[in-house]
C-alpha cells in the first residue's frame, strides 16, 4: 500500500489540480481571479472530502473497542475450553479408578477408550496456542491503527471522529452472543429479576 | 537391555492439561515415577535435585523455552534422553532441536501410540 493510499488522500489528484493552477498562473493567458478561485475551491473541496472520508473510517473504534473486544472474547474461549477439558479429564480419572475393580476384559476396554479421550483433549492445547497467535496479531494491528490515528490527528487538525452506530433493527439489537464472565449476569440474578418483574 | 520402568521421568509443559495428558499416558505405559514442571526454570531446579532417565518437554514456554532447556541440559554434559513435544513443526525448528541435541521429536497433536514409538526409539523396547 502506498503512503497516499494509507492516508486516504488522492495525492495524484491534488498534484494535478495544483499543477493546473501553476500552469495557468505561468501562462497568465487564462489567469483571472475567477479561474484561480475555481481551481482553489476544487482543491479545498477535495481536501475536505478526504478529511470526511478519514473521519468516517472510525479508527478510534477499531483500536479502542473492536480489537480489545475481540481479544477478550478469544481469551474467554481459551479459559472456557480449559475448564471443560479439565472436567473431562477428571471424569477420565474417575473412570480409570473405577475400572481397577473390573475384570481384565472390561478394564482393558475402558482404558483404551479413556486413552482416546485423553488424546482428543490435547485439542485444548493446540487451539489455545492458535488463539494466542491470533490475539498477538490483533494486538499488533491495534498498535498500528493507534499509530496511524496519532499521525492523522497531528496532520489533520479538527479531524471528525465518528462513532459506530448500531444499525440493527428490532430484536436483532438484542443479539450480542455470550457475555464475557466479568460482564455476564448469573442465573441467580436472572431468577431474582424475573421474580421481581412478575 | 530392558527399559527400567521405575526410572524417573520429567515432563515439562506450561499447559497443565498437557501435563495431565502425558502423565496419564505414561502411567498407562507403566511409568509410575513421573514428575511435572511448568516451565524451563523449574525443570532445571528439579534436574539438579534428581536423576532423570527421560525428559519430555514442550517447546513453546515462557520465560524459558523447551529449546533453551535442552541447550542448558546438554551444556551441562547431561546426555539424558530428551523428547521435544511441540506444535512447532517447521523444518527449521526440527533442525534447531536436532542441533541442540534432541533425542526425538513429537508433533502435537499426538496419540499414545506415537508417544510409545518415540519413547521406544529413544529408550529401547519396553
PDB file of C-alpha atoms in Angstrom, chain B residues 57-60 65-74 80-107:
ATOM      1  CA  UNK B  57       9.336 -31.197  27.175  1.00  0.00           C
ATOM      2  CA  UNK B  58       7.119 -28.759  25.345  1.00  0.00           C
ATOM      3  CA  UNK B  59       8.937 -26.170  23.196  1.00  0.00           C
ATOM      4  CA  UNK B  60       6.669 -23.135  23.431  1.00  0.00           C
ATOM      5  CA  UNK B  65      11.569 -22.320  26.111  1.00  0.00           C
ATOM      6  CA  UNK B  66      11.972 -26.065  25.712  1.00  0.00           C
ATOM      7  CA  UNK B  67      14.844 -25.433  23.287  1.00  0.00           C
ATOM      8  CA  UNK B  68      16.678 -23.308  25.877  1.00  0.00           C
ATOM      9  CA  UNK B  69      16.067 -26.024  28.462  1.00  0.00           C
ATOM     10  CA  UNK B  70      17.524 -28.620  26.070  1.00  0.00           C
ATOM     11  CA  UNK B  71      20.594 -26.420  25.425  1.00  0.00           C
ATOM     12  CA  UNK B  72      21.053 -25.956  29.171  1.00  0.00           C
ATOM     13  CA  UNK B  73      20.848 -29.703  29.802  1.00  0.00           C
ATOM     14  CA  UNK B  74      23.304 -30.542  27.028  1.00  0.00           C
ATOM     15  CA  UNK B  80      19.593 -37.762  29.407  1.00  0.00           C
ATOM     16  CA  UNK B  81      17.159 -38.786  26.612  1.00  0.00           C
ATOM     17  CA  UNK B  82      15.194 -35.650  25.725  1.00  0.00           C
ATOM     18  CA  UNK B  83      11.974 -35.762  23.686  1.00  0.00           C
ATOM     19  CA  UNK B  84      10.523 -32.487  22.417  1.00  0.00           C
ATOM     20  CA  UNK B  85       6.723 -32.480  22.188  1.00  0.00           C
ATOM     21  CA  UNK B  86       5.557 -29.439  20.286  1.00  0.00           C
ATOM     22  CA  UNK B  87       3.246 -27.807  17.788  1.00  0.00           C
ATOM     23  CA  UNK B  88       6.346 -26.209  16.203  1.00  0.00           C
ATOM     24  CA  UNK B  89       6.624 -28.408  13.122  1.00  0.00           C
ATOM     25  CA  UNK B  90       8.583 -26.201  10.722  1.00  0.00           C
ATOM     26  CA  UNK B  91      11.734 -27.717   9.271  1.00  0.00           C
ATOM     27  CA  UNK B  92      13.935 -25.043  10.860  1.00  0.00           C
ATOM     28  CA  UNK B  93      12.509 -25.900  14.284  1.00  0.00           C
ATOM     29  CA  UNK B  94      13.310 -29.581  13.873  1.00  0.00           C
ATOM     30  CA  UNK B  95      16.822 -28.728  12.660  1.00  0.00           C
ATOM     31  CA  UNK B  96      17.409 -26.351  15.588  1.00  0.00           C
ATOM     32  CA  UNK B  97      16.248 -29.001  18.049  1.00  0.00           C
ATOM     33  CA  UNK B  98      18.447 -31.635  16.424  1.00  0.00           C
ATOM     34  CA  UNK B  99      21.456 -29.313  16.501  1.00  0.00           C
ATOM     35  CA  UNK B 100      20.798 -28.679  20.191  1.00  0.00           C
ATOM     36  CA  UNK B 101      20.869 -32.412  20.848  1.00  0.00           C
ATOM     37  CA  UNK B 102      17.252 -33.511  20.984  1.00  0.00           C
ATOM     38  CA  UNK B 103      16.748 -37.285  21.115  1.00  0.00           C
ATOM     39  CA  UNK B 104      13.373 -37.314  19.374  1.00  0.00           C
ATOM     40  CA  UNK B 105      10.587 -35.008  18.324  1.00  0.00           C
ATOM     41  CA  UNK B 106       6.801 -35.405  18.612  1.00  0.00           C
ATOM     42  CA  UNK B 107       4.427 -33.048  16.815  1.00  0.00           C
TER      43      UNK B 107
END
